[in-house]
Amino acid sequence: MLTVHEIDVFIQASHILRRVSLEVGAREVVCLVGRNGAGKSTTLRTIMGYLRPRSGRVELRGQPIQGRRTHEIAALGLGWAPEDSGIFTDLTVAENIEIATWTRRGGRPAAERLDLAYGVFPVLRRYMTRKGPEMSGGERKMLSIARALALDPEMLLLDEPFEGLSPTIIPSVSDGIAQITRLGHAVLLAESNIHHVPEYTTRLYVIERGEIVFAGTLDDAWRDATVLRIIGGTR
Amino acid sequence: MQVVFGVQKIFNLACGSFYALGAYVGVSAVGWYAAAGGPPALFIVPLALAGLAVGAVGVVIERGLLSFVYERDETFQLLLTFAVVLMMEDAIRLTWGTAPRSTAGLYLAYGQTQLLGATVPVYNLVVIAASLAIALAIGWLLTRTTFGRIVRATADNREMAAALGVDLRRVYAKVFTLGTALGTLGGALVIPATAAMSEMGIELIVEAFAVVVIGGLGSMRGAFVGALVVGILRSFAISIYPELEMLLIYLIVIAVLVLRPRGLFGGAGV
């Protein structure tokens, strides 16, 4: 579905990503794990077209997408939930979610897409007329993911969906993501702590200083001393 | 101006020039209309149409110039739009000459009326009503339509809007054109009450900046209050001691900048 092939990304003069490659198959859940500043967000932002790789390829269903504009990449079927949630604070919860159905037409009808989005995080229905500033961090994360889902994408990119959340709210966000994968969407998820990586993860990549240093299953990662040193964190 | 700045985060000094351009085109349109023998009572129709139509230059300037500086520093934007101001001013002088132009006699075509003991030309009331209608229409557009919600989302977070499939360039072009058309329409509508002068663009910019600084960037409520403050202060100063007129406004601007750098209604998010 999505192939990132040996991309090098520079931000001004600094070399941020070095020959990063990764792959996400249809219906797979792939985690990109690394410390803060290792290059997780840069990888996802490059896939979304905010940054241009100096070399290498990004392909969606075999079609190169590097260098295309962000709204075109979204229209090709990538849903994006950034680390800071990116909620439109001036709009209500309902308007935030509906935007995706106005900009990308075709595919499933709008009502069905909205039902899907609210179905994953039913708690959002209660806040429909609320605006961004009145929401908690967990609710913002949920809204951000639900909004990306309303775009009816084949694949979701989630940048640290559990970051900064209280332990009591993490399970409901995690359950929502599990439900999204059961609906058939592929997911690429960035995470800084291996303890937050969901058990249903198909594959896991570890990134350190802009380079992929490990690729394998979650079980393999737990047995790898280097991986645990980098992202073991503390419970 | 508030809407355009909020969405594009670009300083555009050229709005004053659009205002002047609208004024001149309005004068010419009304001139042709009168020469063609149209009834004087309807002169506001060609005036408004001319004002709106010339708003189309907004498309040309946005596509041809501004779209290259969205990612650049604000200084570049200021310089570029100031260049546009100067060029338009000269273009206006070349086309219409340096002498002020006015729509002779049409100001009072609608007669006068008594309001709160003062004699007021009916045309002023027409312009006030038109301004209110435009303000309401813009409010409706921004809060009740799909396009308006997309515009507000883009103003809030353009990266995120793009990730949700919003074509930023199209939104910028539409908003800029709308802003230009409002500027030229405004210029055309005030012209019967005053005269078109090539310097009116710069004069308006100074005043608009005072309004925006007092009100706070990107806040419609602030713009409204700022406009009231500037308007009241000016008439107040003129009636007491005319030489103080602009000085008083600058003093208020300085006071606001020192005491409330974000303006009276400027949010933290600007």
Short mmCIF file of C-alpha atoms in Angstrom, two decimals:
data_model
loop_
_atom_site.label_atom_id
_atom_site.label_comp_id
_atom_site.label_asym_id
_atom_site.label_seq_id
_atom_site.Cartn_x
_atom_site.Cartn_y
_atom_site.Cartn_z
CA MET A 1 0.00 0.00 0.00
CA LEU A 2 2.60 2.58 1.15
CA THR A 3 6.29 2.22 0.40
CA VAL A 4 8.93 4.63 1.62
CA HIS A 5 12.16 3.86 -0.20
CA GLU A 6 15.48 5.25 1.03
CA ILE A 7 14.41 8.84 1.56
CA ASP A 8 16.88 11.51 2.61
CA VAL A 9 15.30 14.61 4.08
CA PHE A 10 17.01 17.87 4.95
CA ILE A 11 15.55 20.74 6.93
CA GLN A 12 17.61 23.74 5.89
CA ALA A 13 21.19 22.43 6.12
CA SER A 14 20.62 19.62 8.61
CA HIS A 15 20.33 16.07 7.40
CA ILE A 16 17.26 14.80 9.33
CA LEU A 17 16.44 11.46 7.67
CA ARG A 18 19.09 9.13 6.23
CA ARG A 19 17.94 6.54 3.71
CA VAL A 20 14.75 5.76 5.64
CA SER A 21 12.73 2.90 4.20
CA LEU A 22 9.54 1.37 5.48
CA GLU A 23 6.52 -0.43 4.20
CA VAL A 24 2.86 -0.62 5.21
CA GLY A 25 0.70 -3.29 3.57
CA ALA A 26 -3.08 -3.17 3.19
CA ARG A 27 -4.84 -3.62 6.56
CA GLU A 28 -1.52 -3.61 8.40
CA VAL A 29 -0.77 -1.69 11.59
CA VAL A 30 2.82 -0.47 11.50
CA CYS A 31 4.54 1.40 14.31
CA LEU A 32 7.46 3.76 13.89
CA VAL A 33 9.10 3.97 17.29
CA GLY A 34 11.87 6.30 18.38
CA ARG A 35 12.85 8.92 20.89
CA ASN A 36 11.82 12.56 20.57
CA GLY A 37 13.78 14.14 17.75
CA ALA A 38 14.70 10.80 16.16
CA GLY A 39 12.82 11.64 12.96
CA LYS A 40 9.36 10.09 13.44
CA SER A 41 7.37 13.24 12.75
CA THR A 42 9.70 14.18 9.90
CA THR A 43 9.05 10.80 8.27
CA LEU A 44 5.27 11.18 8.55
CA ARG A 45 5.36 14.82 7.43
CA THR A 46 7.40 13.86 4.40
CA ILE A 47 4.84 11.20 3.48
CA MET A 48 2.07 13.85 3.80
CA GLY A 49 3.93 16.16 1.43
CA TYR A 50 4.86 18.92 3.90
CA LEU A 51 8.52 18.15 3.30
CA ARG A 52 10.20 17.07 0.11
CA PRO A 53 12.77 14.27 0.21
CA ARG A 54 16.06 15.22 -1.44
CA SER A 55 16.34 11.66 -2.75
CA GLY A 56 14.37 8.45 -2.50
CA ARG A 57 10.74 7.61 -3.26
CA VAL A 58 7.40 7.57 -1.51
CA GLU A 59 4.81 5.41 -3.26
CA LEU A 60 1.14 4.91 -2.56
CA ARG A 61 -0.29 1.84 -4.33
CA GLY A 62 2.79 1.84 -6.58
CA GLN A 63 2.27 5.47 -7.60
CA PRO A 64 5.00 7.97 -6.64
CA ILE A 65 3.65 10.75 -4.39
CA GLN A 66 6.82 12.55 -3.25
CA GLY A 67 6.74 16.21 -4.31
CA ARG A 68 2.94 16.26 -4.71
CA ARG A 69 0.93 18.78 -2.77
CA THR A 70 -0.59 17.85 0.56
CA HIS A 71 -4.23 18.16 -0.45
CA GLU A 72 -3.61 15.87 -3.43
CA ILE A 73 -2.00 13.28 -1.18
CA ALA A 74 -5.00 13.51 1.15
CA ALA A 75 -7.32 13.01 -1.82
CA LEU A 76 -5.37 9.87 -2.78
CA GLY A 77 -6.42 8.32 0.51
CA LEU A 78 -4.07 9.26 3.33
CA GLY A 79 -5.67 10.54 6.55
CA TRP A 80 -3.45 12.57 8.90
CA ALA A 81 -3.73 13.12 12.67
CA PRO A 82 -0.77 15.24 13.79
CA GLU A 83 0.94 15.20 17.17
CA ASP A 84 -0.72 18.44 18.28
CA SER A 85 -4.10 17.16 17.00
CA GLY A 86 -4.48 20.22 14.73
CA ILE A 87 -8.05 20.91 15.86
CA PHE A 88 -9.70 23.93 14.21
CA THR A 89 -10.49 25.73 17.45
CA ASP A 90 -12.77 28.23 15.76
CA LEU A 91 -15.07 25.45 14.54
CA THR A 92 -17.33 23.09 16.47
CA VAL A 93 -16.55 19.40 16.85
CA ALA A 94 -19.20 18.56 14.24
CA GLU A 95 -17.78 21.09 11.75
CA ASN A 96 -14.25 19.78 12.31
CA ILE A 97 -15.37 16.30 11.30
CA GLU A 98 -17.61 17.41 8.43
CA ILE A 99 -14.87 19.37 6.64
CA ALA A 100 -13.36 16.13 5.42
CA THR A 101 -16.63 15.21 3.72
CA TRP A 102 -16.83 18.55 1.87
CA THR A 103 -13.31 18.50 0.49
CA ARG A 104 -13.06 14.88 -0.62
CA ARG A 105 -16.19 13.80 -2.38
CA GLY A 106 -16.78 10.44 -3.94
CA GLY A 107 -16.40 7.10 -2.28
CA ARG A 108 -18.88 6.49 0.49
CA PRO A 109 -21.71 8.99 1.06
CA ALA A 110 -21.04 11.73 3.64
CA ALA A 111 -23.59 10.47 6.18
CA GLU A 112 -21.99 7.03 6.19
CA ARG A 113 -18.52 8.53 6.67
CA LEU A 114 -19.70 10.64 9.59
CA ASP A 115 -21.35 7.59 11.19
CA LEU A 116 -18.04 5.76 10.85
CA ALA A 117 -16.09 8.59 12.48
CA TYR A 118 -18.50 8.96 15.41
CA GLY A 119 -18.85 5.17 15.63
CA VAL A 120 -15.17 4.81 16.51
CA PHE A 121 -15.28 7.48 19.23
CA PRO A 122 -18.96 7.71 20.29
CA VAL A 123 -18.08 10.15 23.09
CA LEU A 124 -17.61 12.86 20.41
CA ARG A 125 -21.34 12.84 19.67
CA ARG A 126 -21.95 14.42 23.07
CA TYR A 127 -19.65 17.36 22.26
CA MET A 128 -20.81 18.05 18.70
CA THR A 129 -21.61 21.72 19.29
CA ARG A 130 -18.53 22.40 21.42
CA LYS A 131 -15.52 24.24 20.15
CA GLY A 132 -11.87 23.21 20.28
CA PRO A 133 -10.68 25.19 23.33
CA GLU A 134 -13.28 23.51 25.54
CA MET A 135 -11.88 20.03 24.94
CA SER A 136 -9.41 17.92 26.90
CA GLY A 137 -6.23 16.54 25.34
CA GLY A 138 -7.75 13.07 24.96
CA GLU A 139 -10.88 14.41 23.30
CA ARG A 140 -8.73 16.40 20.88
CA LYS A 141 -6.76 13.29 19.91
CA MET A 142 -10.01 11.40 19.34
CA LEU A 143 -11.46 14.24 17.29
CA SER A 144 -8.30 14.45 15.23
CA ILE A 145 -8.40 10.71 14.42
CA ALA A 146 -12.17 10.71 13.78
CA ARG A 147 -11.76 13.68 11.43
CA ALA A 148 -9.03 11.90 9.47
CA LEU A 149 -11.32 8.87 9.24
CA ALA A 150 -14.17 10.98 7.85
CA LEU A 151 -11.95 11.64 4.83
CA ASP A 152 -12.61 7.95 4.06
CA PRO A 153 -8.90 7.18 3.64
CA GLU A 154 -7.40 3.80 2.94
CA MET A 155 -4.64 4.50 5.38
CA LEU A 156 -4.20 6.67 8.47
CA LEU A 157 -1.01 8.33 9.67
CA LEU A 158 -1.19 8.93 13.42
CA ASP A 159 1.59 10.94 15.03
CA GLU A 160 1.89 9.97 18.72
CA PRO A 161 -1.80 9.41 19.41
CA PHE A 162 -1.11 8.59 23.08
CA GLU A 163 1.35 11.37 23.82
CA GLY A 164 0.45 13.47 26.82
CA LEU A 165 -2.70 11.48 27.61
CA SER A 166 -3.62 10.34 31.11
CA PRO A 167 -3.42 6.54 31.61
CA THR A 168 -7.19 6.40 32.11
CA ILE A 169 -7.96 7.70 28.62
CA ILE A 170 -5.30 5.73 26.71
CA PRO A 171 -7.45 2.54 26.51
CA SER A 172 -10.35 4.31 24.78
CA VAL A 173 -8.03 5.86 22.18
CA SER A 174 -6.30 2.52 21.71
CA ASP A 175 -9.64 0.70 21.31
CA GLY A 176 -10.69 3.25 18.71
CA ILE A 177 -7.53 2.63 16.69
CA ALA A 178 -8.09 -1.17 16.99
CA GLN A 179 -11.59 -0.68 15.64
CA ILE A 180 -10.24 1.37 12.72
CA THR A 181 -7.89 -1.45 11.76
CA ARG A 182 -10.76 -3.95 11.97
CA LEU A 183 -12.68 -1.74 9.52
CA GLY A 184 -9.91 -2.47 7.02
CA HIS A 185 -7.84 0.73 7.15
CA ALA A 186 -4.07 0.46 7.22
CA VAL A 187 -2.41 2.47 10.01
CA LEU A 188 1.07 3.93 10.37
CA LEU A 189 1.56 5.07 13.94
CA ALA A 190 4.48 6.99 15.46
CA GLU A 191 5.24 6.33 19.10
CA SER A 192 8.09 7.11 21.49
CA ASN A 193 7.48 4.43 24.10
CA ILE A 194 7.44 0.70 23.33
CA HIS A 195 4.99 0.20 26.21
CA HIS A 196 2.35 2.10 24.24
CA VAL A 197 2.78 0.06 21.07
CA PRO A 198 -0.49 -1.87 20.65
CA GLU A 199 -0.29 -5.70 20.68
CA TYR A 200 -2.12 -5.87 17.35
CA THR A 201 0.86 -4.20 15.61
CA THR A 202 1.90 -6.11 12.49
CA ARG A 203 5.41 -4.71 12.31
CA LEU A 204 7.56 -2.23 14.12
CA TYR A 205 10.39 -0.01 12.93
CA VAL A 206 12.79 1.66 15.33
CA ILE A 207 14.27 4.97 14.23
CA GLU A 208 17.32 6.53 15.89
CA ARG A 209 19.01 9.74 14.71
CA GLY A 210 17.23 9.64 11.39
CA GLU A 211 18.05 6.04 10.57
CA ILE A 212 15.99 2.86 10.79
CA VAL A 213 17.90 0.58 13.18
CA PHE A 214 15.39 -2.24 13.62
CA ALA A 215 12.50 -3.78 11.72
CA GLY A 216 10.50 -6.74 13.01
CA THR A 217 7.63 -7.92 15.14
CA LEU A 218 6.79 -6.57 18.58
CA ASP A 219 7.96 -9.87 20.17
CA ASP A 220 11.33 -9.59 18.43
CA ALA A 221 11.65 -5.99 19.60
CA TRP A 222 11.09 -7.02 23.21
CA ARG A 223 13.97 -9.49 22.90
CA ASP A 224 16.37 -6.99 21.32
CA ALA A 225 18.61 -5.30 23.85
CA THR A 226 19.51 -2.35 21.59
CA VAL A 227 15.85 -1.62 20.89
CA LEU A 228 15.00 -1.70 24.58
CA ARG A 229 17.87 0.63 25.37
CA ILE A 230 16.54 3.17 22.85
CA ILE A 231 12.82 3.02 23.42
CA GLY A 232 12.32 0.88 26.54
CA GLY A 233 11.35 3.91 28.58
CA THR A 234 9.86 3.24 31.98
CA ARG A 235 6.44 1.97 32.70
CA MET B 1 -8.60 43.29 5.17
CA GLN B 2 -9.11 41.41 8.43
CA VAL B 3 -10.40 38.33 6.65
CA VAL B 4 -7.64 38.34 4.07
CA PHE B 5 -4.91 38.79 6.66
CA GLY B 6 -6.38 36.11 8.88
CA VAL B 7 -6.52 33.52 6.15
CA GLN B 8 -3.31 34.20 4.31
CA LYS B 9 -1.16 35.58 7.10
CA ILE B 10 0.16 38.04 4.56
CA PHE B 11 0.44 41.76 5.00
CA ASN B 12 -1.22 43.44 2.10
CA LEU B 13 -0.78 47.17 1.82
CA ALA B 14 -2.38 47.13 -1.59
CA CYS B 15 -5.92 47.11 -0.21
CA GLY B 16 -5.79 50.92 -0.13
CA SER B 17 -4.92 50.98 -3.81
CA PHE B 18 -7.87 48.77 -4.62
CA TYR B 19 -10.03 51.25 -2.77
CA ALA B 20 -8.64 54.13 -4.87
CA LEU B 21 -8.97 52.10 -8.06
CA GLY B 22 -12.60 51.35 -7.25
CA ALA B 23 -13.20 55.05 -6.67
CA TYR B 24 -11.77 56.10 -10.05
CA VAL B 25 -13.49 53.34 -11.99
CA GLY B 26 -16.69 54.30 -10.18
CA VAL B 27 -16.32 57.93 -11.28
CA SER B 28 -15.76 56.88 -14.89
CA ALA B 29 -18.63 54.40 -14.85
CA VAL B 30 -21.03 57.01 -13.53
CA GLY B 31 -19.69 59.48 -16.11
CA TRP B 32 -20.43 57.08 -18.97
CA TYR B 33 -23.77 56.22 -17.46
CA ALA B 34 -24.77 59.91 -17.30
CA ALA B 35 -23.46 60.50 -20.84
CA ALA B 36 -25.57 57.58 -22.04
CA GLY B 37 -28.59 59.31 -20.53
CA GLY B 38 -29.39 56.87 -17.70
CA PRO B 39 -31.81 58.12 -15.04
CA PRO B 40 -29.88 59.81 -12.18
CA ALA B 41 -31.88 57.98 -9.52
CA LEU B 42 -30.28 54.68 -10.51
CA PHE B 43 -26.67 55.87 -10.69
CA ILE B 44 -25.75 53.67 -7.74
CA VAL B 45 -26.26 50.57 -9.90
CA PRO B 46 -23.44 51.20 -12.42
CA LEU B 47 -21.36 52.52 -9.53
CA ALA B 48 -21.64 49.31 -7.53
CA LEU B 49 -21.26 47.09 -10.59
CA ALA B 50 -18.10 48.90 -11.65
CA GLY B 51 -16.73 48.59 -8.12
CA LEU B 52 -17.34 44.86 -8.05
CA ALA B 53 -16.10 44.19 -11.56
CA VAL B 54 -12.76 45.88 -11.07
CA GLY B 55 -12.26 43.57 -8.07
CA ALA B 56 -11.15 41.08 -10.71
CA VAL B 57 -7.69 42.71 -10.69
CA GLY B 58 -7.35 40.93 -7.36
CA VAL B 59 -7.07 37.61 -9.20
CA VAL B 60 -4.27 38.92 -11.39
CA ILE B 61 -2.27 40.36 -8.49
CA GLU B 62 -2.77 37.32 -6.29
CA ARG B 63 -1.80 34.79 -8.97
CA GLY B 64 0.86 36.92 -10.59
CA LEU B 65 2.66 38.34 -7.55
CA LEU B 66 1.51 37.36 -4.09
CA SER B 67 1.46 33.62 -4.66
CA PHE B 68 5.26 33.76 -4.84
CA VAL B 69 5.75 35.29 -1.38
CA TYR B 70 3.39 33.25 0.85
CA GLU B 71 6.32 31.31 2.27
CA ARG B 72 8.60 34.33 2.53
CA ASP B 73 9.24 36.71 5.36
CA GLU B 74 6.62 39.34 6.16
CA THR B 75 9.10 42.04 5.18
CA PHE B 76 9.02 40.75 1.60
CA GLN B 77 5.24 40.86 1.61
CA LEU B 78 5.22 44.42 2.90
CA LEU B 79 7.73 45.50 0.29
CA LEU B 80 5.95 43.76 -2.55
CA THR B 81 2.52 45.09 -1.67
CA PHE B 82 3.97 48.56 -1.13
CA ALA B 83 5.42 48.33 -4.63
CA VAL B 84 1.93 47.49 -5.86
CA VAL B 85 0.61 50.58 -4.06
CA LEU B 86 3.14 52.84 -5.77
CA MET B 87 2.58 51.29 -9.19
CA MET B 88 -1.19 51.55 -8.90
CA GLU B 89 -0.92 55.14 -7.79
CA ASP B 90 1.08 55.98 -10.91
CA ALA B 91 -1.19 53.88 -13.12
CA ILE B 92 -4.12 55.87 -11.78
CA ARG B 93 -2.33 59.19 -12.47
CA LEU B 94 -1.55 58.07 -16.00
CA THR B 95 -5.11 57.04 -16.71
CA TRP B 96 -7.12 59.66 -14.90
CA GLY B 97 -4.63 62.50 -14.42
CA THR B 98 -3.55 64.15 -11.18
CA ALA B 99 -6.56 66.38 -10.55
CA PRO B 100 -9.21 65.06 -8.14
CA ARG B 101 -12.21 63.62 -9.92
CA SER B 102 -15.75 63.62 -8.63
CA THR B 103 -19.24 62.69 -9.69
CA ALA B 104 -20.57 66.21 -9.92
CA GLY B 105 -23.97 66.69 -8.39
CA LEU B 106 -24.93 63.06 -7.95
CA TYR B 107 -24.29 63.14 -4.22
CA LEU B 108 -27.55 64.91 -3.65
CA ALA B 109 -29.48 63.07 -6.35
CA TYR B 110 -31.43 61.26 -3.65
CA GLY B 111 -32.14 64.48 -1.77
CA GLN B 112 -31.64 65.16 1.91
CA THR B 113 -33.49 64.24 5.03
CA GLN B 114 -33.78 65.35 8.64
CA LEU B 115 -32.25 62.96 11.13
CA LEU B 116 -31.97 63.78 14.83
CA GLY B 117 -32.13 67.45 14.01
CA ALA B 118 -29.34 67.35 11.43
CA THR B 119 -29.64 67.50 7.66
CA VAL B 120 -28.22 64.33 6.15
CA PRO B 121 -27.93 63.46 2.47
CA VAL B 122 -30.00 60.34 1.80
CA TYR B 123 -27.04 58.90 -0.09
CA ASN B 124 -25.12 58.61 3.21
CA LEU B 125 -27.92 56.50 4.63
CA VAL B 126 -27.87 54.34 1.49
CA VAL B 127 -24.13 53.74 1.92
CA ILE B 128 -24.51 52.92 5.60
CA ALA B 129 -27.29 50.46 4.78
CA ALA B 130 -25.17 48.92 2.03
CA SER B 131 -22.17 48.56 4.39
CA LEU B 132 -24.32 46.87 7.01
CA ALA B 133 -25.76 44.53 4.39
CA ILE B 134 -22.26 43.64 3.18
CA ALA B 135 -21.03 43.05 6.74
CA LEU B 136 -23.99 40.77 7.42
CA ALA B 137 -23.45 38.92 4.15
CA ILE B 138 -19.78 38.33 4.99
CA GLY B 139 -20.74 37.16 8.47
CA TRP B 140 -23.24 34.75 6.97
CA LEU B 141 -20.73 33.54 4.41
CA LEU B 142 -18.09 32.83 7.07
CA THR B 143 -20.28 31.15 9.65
CA ARG B 144 -23.08 29.45 7.72
CA THR B 145 -21.64 28.20 4.46
CA THR B 146 -19.33 25.32 3.67
CA PHE B 147 -16.93 27.70 1.93
CA GLY B 148 -16.85 29.99 4.99
CA ARG B 149 -16.10 27.12 7.35
CA ILE B 150 -13.27 25.97 5.10
CA VAL B 151 -11.93 29.54 5.07
CA ARG B 152 -12.01 29.73 8.87
CA ALA B 153 -10.38 26.31 9.19
CA THR B 154 -7.64 27.42 6.78
CA ALA B 155 -7.09 30.62 8.76
CA ASP B 156 -6.82 28.56 11.93
CA ASN B 157 -4.37 25.90 10.70
CA ARG B 158 -3.47 25.79 7.03
CA GLU B 159 -1.25 22.69 7.24
CA MET B 160 -4.11 20.73 8.75
CA ALA B 161 -6.61 22.10 6.25
CA ALA B 162 -4.39 20.88 3.42
CA ALA B 163 -4.18 17.44 5.01
CA LEU B 164 -7.98 17.33 4.93
CA GLY B 165 -8.00 17.94 1.20
CA VAL B 166 -8.29 21.74 1.09
CA ASP B 167 -6.53 23.22 -1.94
CA LEU B 168 -4.86 26.19 -0.24
CA ARG B 169 -4.09 28.05 -3.47
CA ARG B 170 -7.74 28.05 -4.49
CA VAL B 171 -8.88 29.25 -1.08
CA TYR B 172 -6.26 32.03 -1.10
CA ALA B 173 -7.26 33.15 -4.59
CA LYS B 174 -10.97 33.23 -3.73
CA VAL B 175 -10.50 35.07 -0.44
CA PHE B 176 -8.11 37.60 -1.95
CA THR B 177 -10.46 38.28 -4.84
CA LEU B 178 -13.35 38.69 -2.46
CA GLY B 179 -11.29 41.11 -0.35
CA THR B 180 -10.27 43.09 -3.43
CA ALA B 181 -13.83 43.30 -4.69
CA LEU B 182 -14.98 44.58 -1.29
CA GLY B 183 -12.21 47.18 -1.37
CA THR B 184 -13.02 48.42 -4.85
CA LEU B 185 -16.75 48.36 -4.12
CA GLY B 186 -16.11 50.43 -0.97
CA GLY B 187 -14.06 52.91 -3.00
CA ALA B 188 -16.77 53.22 -5.63
CA LEU B 189 -19.53 53.72 -3.08
CA VAL B 190 -17.89 56.57 -1.16
CA ILE B 191 -17.01 58.49 -4.28
CA PRO B 192 -20.20 60.54 -4.70
CA ALA B 193 -19.61 61.93 -1.20
CA THR B 194 -16.01 62.94 -1.84
CA ALA B 195 -13.58 63.15 -4.73
CA ALA B 196 -11.25 60.52 -6.12
CA MET B 197 -7.61 61.43 -5.52
CA SER B 198 -4.58 59.37 -6.34
CA GLU B 199 -3.34 59.64 -2.73
CA MET B 200 -6.53 58.23 -1.24
CA GLY B 201 -5.07 54.74 -1.28
CA ILE B 202 -2.20 55.61 1.02
CA GLU B 203 -4.43 57.67 3.24
CA LEU B 204 -6.75 54.72 3.69
CA ILE B 205 -3.87 52.38 4.48
CA VAL B 206 -2.71 54.61 7.30
CA GLU B 207 -6.19 54.78 8.68
CA ALA B 208 -6.79 51.05 8.21
CA PHE B 209 -3.57 50.26 10.02
CA ALA B 210 -4.67 52.44 12.90
CA VAL B 211 -7.99 50.59 12.96
CA VAL B 212 -6.31 47.20 12.83
CA VAL B 213 -3.69 48.01 15.47
CA ILE B 214 -6.30 49.39 17.84
CA GLY B 215 -8.69 46.53 17.22
CA GLY B 216 -6.20 43.68 17.08
CA LEU B 217 -5.08 41.73 14.01
CA GLY B 218 -7.44 39.07 12.73
CA SER B 219 -10.42 40.00 14.89
CA MET B 220 -13.58 41.20 13.15
CA ARG B 221 -15.04 42.58 16.37
CA GLY B 222 -11.78 44.43 16.96
CA ALA B 223 -11.89 45.90 13.47
CA PHE B 224 -15.38 47.19 14.07
CA VAL B 225 -14.49 48.78 17.41
CA GLY B 226 -11.22 50.12 16.00
CA ALA B 227 -13.07 51.75 13.12
CA LEU B 228 -15.52 53.36 15.56
CA VAL B 229 -12.69 54.65 17.75
CA VAL B 230 -10.81 56.15 14.80
CA GLY B 231 -13.96 57.65 13.26
CA ILE B 232 -15.19 59.21 16.49
CA LEU B 233 -11.74 60.53 17.41
CA ARG B 234 -11.31 62.16 14.02
CA SER B 235 -14.62 63.96 14.05
CA PHE B 236 -14.03 64.91 17.69
CA ALA B 237 -10.59 66.33 16.86
CA ILE B 238 -11.85 68.16 13.78
CA SER B 239 -14.57 69.90 15.77
CA ILE B 240 -12.20 70.94 18.57
CA TYR B 241 -8.84 71.58 16.97
CA PRO B 242 -8.44 70.33 13.38
CA GLU B 243 -4.64 70.20 13.41
CA LEU B 244 -4.85 67.45 16.01
CA GLU B 245 -6.82 65.11 13.77
CA MET B 246 -4.17 62.60 12.68
CA LEU B 247 -1.87 63.25 15.64
CA LEU B 248 -4.55 62.10 18.07
CA ILE B 249 -4.99 58.84 16.16
CA TYR B 250 -1.27 58.15 16.18
CA LEU B 251 -1.13 58.86 19.91
CA ILE B 252 -3.87 56.28 20.50
CA VAL B 253 -2.09 53.78 18.24
CA ILE B 254 1.14 54.26 20.20
CA ALA B 255 -0.70 53.92 23.50
CA VAL B 256 -2.36 50.69 22.36
CA LEU B 257 0.93 49.28 21.07
CA VAL B 258 2.65 50.03 24.37
CA LEU B 259 -0.14 48.90 26.69
CA ARG B 260 -1.80 46.11 24.68
CA PRO B 261 0.51 45.04 21.86
CA ARG B 262 -2.07 42.58 20.52
CA GLY B 263 -4.77 45.23 20.27
CA LEU B 264 -7.99 45.50 22.23
CA PHE B 265 -9.50 42.31 20.85
CA GLY B 266 -6.45 40.48 19.49
CA GLY B 267 -6.44 36.87 20.65
CA ALA B 268 -3.32 35.01 21.69
CA GLY B 269 -3.64 32.84 18.60
CA VAL B 270 -2.80 35.50 16.06
#
